[in-house]
Amino acid sequence: SAVISQKPSRDICQRGTSLTIQCQVDSQVTMMFWYRQQPGQSLTLIATANQGSEATYESGFVIDKFPISRPNLTFSTLTVSNMSPEDSSIYLCSVGPRGQGEQYFGPGTRLTVT
Amino acid sequence: AQRVTQPEKLLSVFKGAPVELKCNYSYSGSPELFWYVQYSRQRLQLLLRHISRESIKGFTADLNKGETSFHLKKPFAQEEDSAMYYCALRGIAGNTPLVFGKGTRLSVIA
């Protein structure tokens, strides 16, 4: 299994500012994913972050808005840049399976943009 | 294109009644199907996966490739089953991220 922690757990930010969310895993993992869960909605994949390569973004998400770092096999950050109220969401870090194993999720970061 | 459809946003049942949460999918290839659950104030966690063919907390789900469905069932609902349930899929080879349905909120009424 994998235990994932995220910081901060929640934040209230002003429009136009940026927030960096940290994700720490208790074991080395190759694949990390960032999801967004907007109010009342399902989880939408933002990007896949593998160590040693550029993050791969899903349609509708761009690096300038959501830059990601993956400096080692246990840590990643997601920055939400130039925030607007539409960015108010829960942001979840997830680590991928080894082969056909389970995908695990962090507790999420609840972001409110005013 | 890969897609997971959960047609019901909210499902309310009485305690002791049977439960069926519907999930249909679209995937070009061989998918692996999952049910994840999120209880109030807890993180998302795996409930069951089709390749395990297990019964977890009394829940079962059978992959029907002909109908492209993976419905979640439980014969007798309990109050502690109240939660948000997400159906998800990925390619059978693994190493790809899960794609989620919109979720169904199950409310079990005493």
PDB file of C-alpha atoms in Angstrom:
ATOM      1  CA  SER A   1       0.000   0.000   0.000  1.00  0.00           C
ATOM      2  CA  ALA A   2       0.966   3.680  -0.154  1.00  0.00           C
ATOM      3  CA  VAL A   3       0.205   6.412   2.365  1.00  0.00           C
ATOM      4  CA  ILE A   4      -0.116   9.862   0.850  1.00  0.00           C
ATOM      5  CA  SER A   5      -0.123  13.199   2.622  1.00  0.00           C
ATOM      6  CA  GLN A   6      -0.918  16.582   1.162  1.00  0.00           C
ATOM      7  CA  LYS A   7      -0.198  20.108   2.324  1.00  0.00           C
ATOM      8  CA  PRO A   8      -2.063  22.315   2.858  1.00  0.00           C
ATOM      9  CA  SER A   9      -5.266  20.495   3.667  1.00  0.00           C
ATOM     10  CA  ARG A  10      -7.226  23.603   2.809  1.00  0.00           C
ATOM     11  CA  ASP A  11      -6.648  27.235   1.919  1.00  0.00           C
ATOM     12  CA  ILE A  12      -8.545  30.367   1.030  1.00  0.00           C
ATOM     13  CA  CYS A  13      -6.744  32.465  -1.567  1.00  0.00           C
ATOM     14  CA  GLN A  14      -7.313  35.723  -3.325  1.00  0.00           C
ATOM     15  CA  ARG A  15      -7.945  35.997  -7.044  1.00  0.00           C
ATOM     16  CA  GLY A  16      -4.747  36.429  -9.033  1.00  0.00           C
ATOM     17  CA  THR A  17      -2.443  34.695  -6.563  1.00  0.00           C
ATOM     18  CA  SER A  18      -0.844  31.247  -6.804  1.00  0.00           C
ATOM     19  CA  LEU A  19      -0.845  28.266  -4.461  1.00  0.00           C
ATOM     20  CA  THR A  20       1.544  25.324  -4.411  1.00  0.00           C
ATOM     21  CA  ILE A  21       0.205  22.022  -3.139  1.00  0.00           C
ATOM     22  CA  GLN A  22       2.644  19.417  -1.880  1.00  0.00           C
ATOM     23  CA  CYS A  23       2.203  15.663  -2.108  1.00  0.00           C
ATOM     24  CA  GLN A  24       4.384  13.267  -0.098  1.00  0.00           C
ATOM     25  CA  VAL A  25       4.279   9.474  -0.398  1.00  0.00           C
ATOM     26  CA  ASP A  26       5.683   7.044   2.145  1.00  0.00           C
ATOM     27  CA  SER A  27       7.275   4.840  -0.521  1.00  0.00           C
ATOM     28  CA  GLN A  28       8.917   5.283  -3.896  1.00  0.00           C
ATOM     29  CA  VAL A  29       6.465   5.349  -6.754  1.00  0.00           C
ATOM     30  CA  THR A  30       6.995   5.864 -10.443  1.00  0.00           C
ATOM     31  CA  MET A  31       3.619   7.273 -11.385  1.00  0.00           C
ATOM     32  CA  MET A  32       1.880  10.179  -9.685  1.00  0.00           C
ATOM     33  CA  PHE A  33      -1.304  11.832 -10.812  1.00  0.00           C
ATOM     34  CA  TRP A  34      -3.059  15.066  -9.974  1.00  0.00           C
ATOM     35  CA  TYR A  35      -6.839  15.237 -10.082  1.00  0.00           C
ATOM     36  CA  ARG A  36      -9.340  18.021  -9.579  1.00  0.00           C
ATOM     37  CA  GLN A  37     -12.754  17.562  -8.017  1.00  0.00           C
ATOM     38  CA  GLN A  38     -14.948  20.603  -8.518  1.00  0.00           C
ATOM     39  CA  PRO A  39     -17.942  21.095  -6.216  1.00  0.00           C
ATOM     40  CA  GLY A  40     -20.518  18.399  -6.862  1.00  0.00           C
ATOM     41  CA  GLN A  41     -18.450  16.904  -9.666  1.00  0.00           C
ATOM     42  CA  SER A  42     -16.369  13.815 -10.217  1.00  0.00           C
ATOM     43  CA  LEU A  43     -12.603  13.532 -10.332  1.00  0.00           C
ATOM     44  CA  THR A  44     -10.949  14.926 -13.446  1.00  0.00           C
ATOM     45  CA  LEU A  45      -7.352  14.083 -14.254  1.00  0.00           C
ATOM     46  CA  ILE A  46      -5.144  17.153 -14.577  1.00  0.00           C
ATOM     47  CA  ALA A  47      -1.808  15.549 -15.378  1.00  0.00           C
ATOM     48  CA  THR A  48       0.463  12.559 -14.948  1.00  0.00           C
ATOM     49  CA  ALA A  49       3.823  13.264 -13.324  1.00  0.00           C
ATOM     50  CA  ASN A  50       6.522  10.643 -13.700  1.00  0.00           C
ATOM     51  CA  GLN A  51       9.902  11.210 -12.142  1.00  0.00           C
ATOM     52  CA  GLY A  52      12.543  12.197 -14.625  1.00  0.00           C
ATOM     53  CA  SER A  53      10.217  13.430 -17.344  1.00  0.00           C
ATOM     54  CA  GLU A  54       7.926  16.345 -18.086  1.00  0.00           C
ATOM     55  CA  ALA A  55       4.406  16.092 -16.783  1.00  0.00           C
ATOM     56  CA  THR A  56       1.766  15.050 -19.296  1.00  0.00           C
ATOM     57  CA  TYR A  57      -1.331  17.224 -19.208  1.00  0.00           C
ATOM     58  CA  GLU A  58      -4.867  16.235 -20.108  1.00  0.00           C
ATOM     59  CA  SER A  59      -6.978  18.163 -22.557  1.00  0.00           C
ATOM     60  CA  GLY A  60      -8.092  21.424 -21.017  1.00  0.00           C
ATOM     61  CA  PHE A  61      -5.150  21.749 -18.642  1.00  0.00           C
ATOM     62  CA  VAL A  62      -1.922  23.590 -19.454  1.00  0.00           C
ATOM     63  CA  ILE A  63       1.476  23.818 -17.844  1.00  0.00           C
ATOM     64  CA  ASP A  64       1.363  27.595 -17.457  1.00  0.00           C
ATOM     65  CA  LYS A  65      -1.740  27.320 -15.304  1.00  0.00           C
ATOM     66  CA  PHE A  66      -0.829  24.118 -13.427  1.00  0.00           C
ATOM     67  CA  PRO A  67       2.948  23.709 -13.307  1.00  0.00           C
ATOM     68  CA  ILE A  68       4.037  20.445 -11.722  1.00  0.00           C
ATOM     69  CA  SER A  69       7.326  19.391 -10.222  1.00  0.00           C
ATOM     70  CA  ARG A  70       8.446  15.831  -9.564  1.00  0.00           C
ATOM     71  CA  PRO A  71      11.937  16.057  -8.084  1.00  0.00           C
ATOM     72  CA  ASN A  72      12.094  12.479  -6.731  1.00  0.00           C
ATOM     73  CA  LEU A  73      10.140   9.255  -6.373  1.00  0.00           C
ATOM     74  CA  THR A  74       8.288  10.275  -3.192  1.00  0.00           C
ATOM     75  CA  PHE A  75       7.325  13.909  -3.766  1.00  0.00           C
ATOM     76  CA  SER A  76       5.468  16.165  -6.179  1.00  0.00           C
ATOM     77  CA  THR A  77       4.003  19.648  -6.208  1.00  0.00           C
ATOM     78  CA  LEU A  78       1.141  21.161  -8.156  1.00  0.00           C
ATOM     79  CA  THR A  79       0.871  24.932  -8.450  1.00  0.00           C
ATOM     80  CA  VAL A  80      -2.423  26.598  -9.270  1.00  0.00           C
ATOM     81  CA  SER A  81      -1.388  29.869 -10.899  1.00  0.00           C
ATOM     82  CA  ASN A  82      -3.187  33.175 -11.296  1.00  0.00           C
ATOM     83  CA  MET A  83      -6.201  31.791  -9.522  1.00  0.00           C
ATOM     84  CA  SER A  84      -9.806  32.684 -10.218  1.00  0.00           C
ATOM     85  CA  PRO A  85     -12.977  31.600  -8.377  1.00  0.00           C
ATOM     86  CA  GLU A  86     -13.427  28.859 -11.017  1.00  0.00           C
ATOM     87  CA  ASP A  87     -10.327  27.167  -9.596  1.00  0.00           C
ATOM     88  CA  SER A  88     -12.120  26.533  -6.307  1.00  0.00           C
ATOM     89  CA  SER A  89     -11.934  22.761  -6.039  1.00  0.00           C
ATOM     90  CA  ILE A  90     -10.469  19.865  -4.167  1.00  0.00           C
ATOM     91  CA  TYR A  91      -7.109  18.888  -5.612  1.00  0.00           C
ATOM     92  CA  LEU A  92      -6.061  15.284  -5.117  1.00  0.00           C
ATOM     93  CA  CYS A  93      -2.711  13.623  -5.444  1.00  0.00           C
ATOM     94  CA  SER A  94      -2.761   9.979  -6.447  1.00  0.00           C
ATOM     95  CA  VAL A  95      -0.080   7.374  -6.933  1.00  0.00           C
ATOM     96  CA  GLY A  96      -0.252   4.780  -9.609  1.00  0.00           C
ATOM     97  CA  PRO A  97      -0.132   1.046  -9.369  1.00  0.00           C
ATOM     98  CA  ARG A  98       2.822  -1.196  -9.682  1.00  0.00           C
ATOM     99  CA  GLY A  99       1.602  -3.185 -12.627  1.00  0.00           C
ATOM    100  CA  GLN A 100      -2.021  -4.017 -11.978  1.00  0.00           C
ATOM    101  CA  GLY A 101      -2.074  -2.877  -8.358  1.00  0.00           C
ATOM    102  CA  GLU A 102      -4.330  -0.371  -6.673  1.00  0.00           C
ATOM    103  CA  GLN A 103      -4.269   3.375  -7.276  1.00  0.00           C
ATOM    104  CA  TYR A 104      -4.145   5.310  -3.993  1.00  0.00           C
ATOM    105  CA  PHE A 105      -5.386   8.784  -3.199  1.00  0.00           C
ATOM    106  CA  GLY A 106      -4.315  11.526  -0.851  1.00  0.00           C
ATOM    107  CA  PRO A 107      -6.757  13.314   1.453  1.00  0.00           C
ATOM    108  CA  GLY A 108      -7.069  16.261  -0.916  1.00  0.00           C
ATOM    109  CA  THR A 109      -6.472  19.989  -0.674  1.00  0.00           C
ATOM    110  CA  ARG A 110      -9.635  22.086  -0.524  1.00  0.00           C
ATOM    111  CA  LEU A 111      -8.994  25.381  -2.293  1.00  0.00           C
ATOM    112  CA  THR A 112     -11.359  28.338  -2.166  1.00  0.00           C
ATOM    113  CA  VAL A 113     -10.605  31.370  -4.313  1.00  0.00           C
ATOM    114  CA  THR A 114     -12.301  34.636  -3.396  1.00  0.00           C
TER     115      THR A 114
ATOM    116  CA  ALA B   1     -12.738   7.318 -26.200  1.00  0.00           C
ATOM    117  CA  GLN B   2     -12.983   6.059 -22.682  1.00  0.00           C
ATOM    118  CA  ARG B   3     -15.969   7.045 -20.623  1.00  0.00           C
ATOM    119  CA  VAL B   4     -17.709   5.941 -17.451  1.00  0.00           C
ATOM    120  CA  THR B   5     -21.379   6.709 -16.974  1.00  0.00           C
ATOM    121  CA  GLN B   6     -23.186   6.602 -13.657  1.00  0.00           C
ATOM    122  CA  PRO B   7     -26.753   7.621 -14.473  1.00  0.00           C
ATOM    123  CA  GLU B   8     -27.925   8.223 -10.932  1.00  0.00           C
ATOM    124  CA  LYS B   9     -26.629  11.206  -9.018  1.00  0.00           C
ATOM    125  CA  LEU B  10     -28.483  10.214  -5.851  1.00  0.00           C
ATOM    126  CA  LEU B  11     -29.960   6.911  -4.733  1.00  0.00           C
ATOM    127  CA  SER B  12     -31.994   6.626  -1.549  1.00  0.00           C
ATOM    128  CA  VAL B  13     -32.977   3.239  -0.147  1.00  0.00           C
ATOM    129  CA  PHE B  14     -34.354   1.978   3.141  1.00  0.00           C
ATOM    130  CA  LYS B  15     -32.197  -0.035   5.493  1.00  0.00           C
ATOM    131  CA  GLY B  16     -32.439  -3.723   4.607  1.00  0.00           C
ATOM    132  CA  ALA B  17     -33.486  -3.041   1.029  1.00  0.00           C
ATOM    133  CA  PRO B  18     -31.394  -4.197  -1.948  1.00  0.00           C
ATOM    134  CA  VAL B  19     -29.041  -1.711  -3.570  1.00  0.00           C
ATOM    135  CA  GLU B  20     -27.888  -1.468  -7.162  1.00  0.00           C
ATOM    136  CA  LEU B  21     -25.629   1.350  -8.303  1.00  0.00           C
ATOM    137  CA  LYS B  22     -25.379   1.445 -12.069  1.00  0.00           C
ATOM    138  CA  CYS B  23     -22.218   1.884 -14.080  1.00  0.00           C
ATOM    139  CA  ASN B  24     -21.763   1.660 -17.839  1.00  0.00           C
ATOM    140  CA  TYR B  25     -18.543   2.191 -19.676  1.00  0.00           C
ATOM    141  CA  SER B  26     -17.055   2.836 -23.072  1.00  0.00           C
ATOM    142  CA  TYR B  27     -13.523   1.710 -23.797  1.00  0.00           C
ATOM    143  CA  SER B  28     -11.661   0.606 -26.904  1.00  0.00           C
ATOM    144  CA  GLY B  29      -9.748  -2.376 -25.645  1.00  0.00           C
ATOM    145  CA  SER B  30      -9.796  -4.440 -22.488  1.00  0.00           C
ATOM    146  CA  PRO B  31     -10.626  -2.358 -19.429  1.00  0.00           C
ATOM    147  CA  GLU B  32     -10.226  -3.011 -15.769  1.00  0.00           C
ATOM    148  CA  LEU B  33     -13.195  -1.777 -13.742  1.00  0.00           C
ATOM    149  CA  PHE B  34     -13.245  -0.511 -10.168  1.00  0.00           C
ATOM    150  CA  TRP B  35     -15.609   0.826  -7.566  1.00  0.00           C
ATOM    151  CA  TYR B  36     -14.234   3.471  -5.220  1.00  0.00           C
ATOM    152  CA  VAL B  37     -16.054   4.778  -2.165  1.00  0.00           C
ATOM    153  CA  GLN B  38     -15.757   8.023  -0.240  1.00  0.00           C
ATOM    154  CA  TYR B  39     -17.326   8.125   3.205  1.00  0.00           C
ATOM    155  CA  SER B  40     -18.031  11.456   4.842  1.00  0.00           C
ATOM    156  CA  ARG B  41     -14.805  13.295   5.718  1.00  0.00           C
ATOM    157  CA  GLN B  42     -12.628  10.400   4.535  1.00  0.00           C
ATOM    158  CA  ARG B  43     -10.405   9.988   1.522  1.00  0.00           C
ATOM    159  CA  LEU B  44     -11.319   8.061  -1.571  1.00  0.00           C
ATOM    160  CA  GLN B  45     -10.649   4.345  -1.167  1.00  0.00           C
ATOM    161  CA  LEU B  46     -10.947   1.242  -3.276  1.00  0.00           C
ATOM    162  CA  LEU B  47     -14.039  -0.848  -2.626  1.00  0.00           C
ATOM    163  CA  LEU B  48     -13.577  -3.586  -5.196  1.00  0.00           C
ATOM    164  CA  ARG B  49     -12.204  -4.381  -8.621  1.00  0.00           C
ATOM    165  CA  HIS B  50     -13.552  -6.752 -11.207  1.00  0.00           C
ATOM    166  CA  ILE B  51     -10.462  -8.907 -11.548  1.00  0.00           C
ATOM    167  CA  SER B  52     -10.584  -9.814  -7.858  1.00  0.00           C
ATOM    168  CA  ARG B  53     -14.140 -11.112  -8.049  1.00  0.00           C
ATOM    169  CA  GLU B  54     -14.482 -10.485  -4.306  1.00  0.00           C
ATOM    170  CA  SER B  55     -17.335  -9.445  -2.080  1.00  0.00           C
ATOM    171  CA  ILE B  56     -16.347  -6.477   0.070  1.00  0.00           C
ATOM    172  CA  LYS B  57     -18.653  -5.275   2.865  1.00  0.00           C
ATOM    173  CA  GLY B  58     -21.383  -7.334   1.218  1.00  0.00           C
ATOM    174  CA  PHE B  59     -20.987  -5.551  -2.133  1.00  0.00           C
ATOM    175  CA  THR B  60     -20.403  -7.378  -5.384  1.00  0.00           C
ATOM    176  CA  ALA B  61     -20.007  -6.242  -8.972  1.00  0.00           C
ATOM    177  CA  ASP B  62     -19.868  -8.328 -12.134  1.00  0.00           C
ATOM    178  CA  LEU B  63     -18.339  -7.135 -15.358  1.00  0.00           C
ATOM    179  CA  ASN B  64     -20.769  -7.637 -18.231  1.00  0.00           C
ATOM    180  CA  LYS B  65     -18.801  -7.084 -21.417  1.00  0.00           C
ATOM    181  CA  GLY B  66     -21.846  -7.552 -23.626  1.00  0.00           C
ATOM    182  CA  GLU B  67     -23.728  -4.749 -21.898  1.00  0.00           C
ATOM    183  CA  THR B  68     -20.517  -2.850 -21.019  1.00  0.00           C
ATOM    184  CA  SER B  69     -21.717  -2.583 -17.442  1.00  0.00           C
ATOM    185  CA  PHE B  70     -20.249  -3.015 -13.986  1.00  0.00           C
ATOM    186  CA  HIS B  71     -23.146  -2.476 -11.618  1.00  0.00           C
ATOM    187  CA  LEU B  72     -22.536  -2.535  -7.858  1.00  0.00           C
ATOM    188  CA  LYS B  73     -24.973  -4.574  -5.793  1.00  0.00           C
ATOM    189  CA  LYS B  74     -25.724  -5.366  -2.196  1.00  0.00           C
ATOM    190  CA  PRO B  75     -28.690  -7.478  -1.075  1.00  0.00           C
ATOM    191  CA  PHE B  76     -29.372  -5.654   2.212  1.00  0.00           C
ATOM    192  CA  ALA B  77     -28.345  -2.021   2.637  1.00  0.00           C
ATOM    193  CA  GLN B  78     -26.986  -0.777   5.962  1.00  0.00           C
ATOM    194  CA  GLU B  79     -26.861   2.781   7.260  1.00  0.00           C
ATOM    195  CA  GLU B  80     -23.060   2.742   7.223  1.00  0.00           C
ATOM    196  CA  ASP B  81     -23.166   2.187   3.468  1.00  0.00           C
ATOM    197  CA  SER B  82     -24.215   5.814   3.003  1.00  0.00           C
ATOM    198  CA  ALA B  83     -21.407   7.370   0.988  1.00  0.00           C
ATOM    199  CA  MET B  84     -20.358   8.591  -2.438  1.00  0.00           C
ATOM    200  CA  TYR B  85     -19.599   5.767  -4.864  1.00  0.00           C
ATOM    201  CA  TYR B  86     -17.474   6.187  -7.986  1.00  0.00           C
ATOM    202  CA  CYS B  87     -17.110   3.729 -10.822  1.00  0.00           C
ATOM    203  CA  ALA B  88     -13.738   3.940 -12.587  1.00  0.00           C
ATOM    204  CA  LEU B  89     -11.790   2.215 -15.322  1.00  0.00           C
ATOM    205  CA  ARG B  90      -8.314   1.913 -16.771  1.00  0.00           C
ATOM    206  CA  GLY B  91      -6.596  -0.263 -19.338  1.00  0.00           C
ATOM    207  CA  ILE B  92      -6.029  -3.866 -18.304  1.00  0.00           C
ATOM    208  CA  ALA B  93      -2.265  -3.485 -18.606  1.00  0.00           C
ATOM    209  CA  GLY B  94      -2.273  -1.026 -15.703  1.00  0.00           C
ATOM    210  CA  ASN B  95       0.182   1.872 -15.474  1.00  0.00           C
ATOM    211  CA  THR B  96      -2.446   4.334 -16.666  1.00  0.00           C
ATOM    212  CA  PRO B  97      -4.571   6.635 -14.528  1.00  0.00           C
ATOM    213  CA  LEU B  98      -8.129   5.870 -13.574  1.00  0.00           C
ATOM    214  CA  VAL B  99     -11.005   7.540 -15.372  1.00  0.00           C
ATOM    215  CA  PHE B 100     -13.971   8.187 -13.108  1.00  0.00           C
ATOM    216  CA  GLY B 101     -17.695   8.415 -13.497  1.00  0.00           C
ATOM    217  CA  LYS B 102     -19.571  11.314 -11.945  1.00  0.00           C
ATOM    218  CA  GLY B 103     -20.441   9.342  -8.853  1.00  0.00           C
ATOM    219  CA  THR B 104     -23.624   8.279  -7.110  1.00  0.00           C
ATOM    220  CA  ARG B 105     -24.490   9.356  -3.609  1.00  0.00           C
ATOM    221  CA  LEU B 106     -26.094   6.477  -1.730  1.00  0.00           C
ATOM    222  CA  SER B 107     -28.288   7.416   1.194  1.00  0.00           C
ATOM    223  CA  VAL B 108     -29.560   4.568   3.371  1.00  0.00           C
ATOM    224  CA  ILE B 109     -32.560   5.577   5.415  1.00  0.00           C
ATOM    225  CA  ALA B 110     -33.197   3.972   8.783  1.00  0.00           C
TER     226      ALA B 110
END
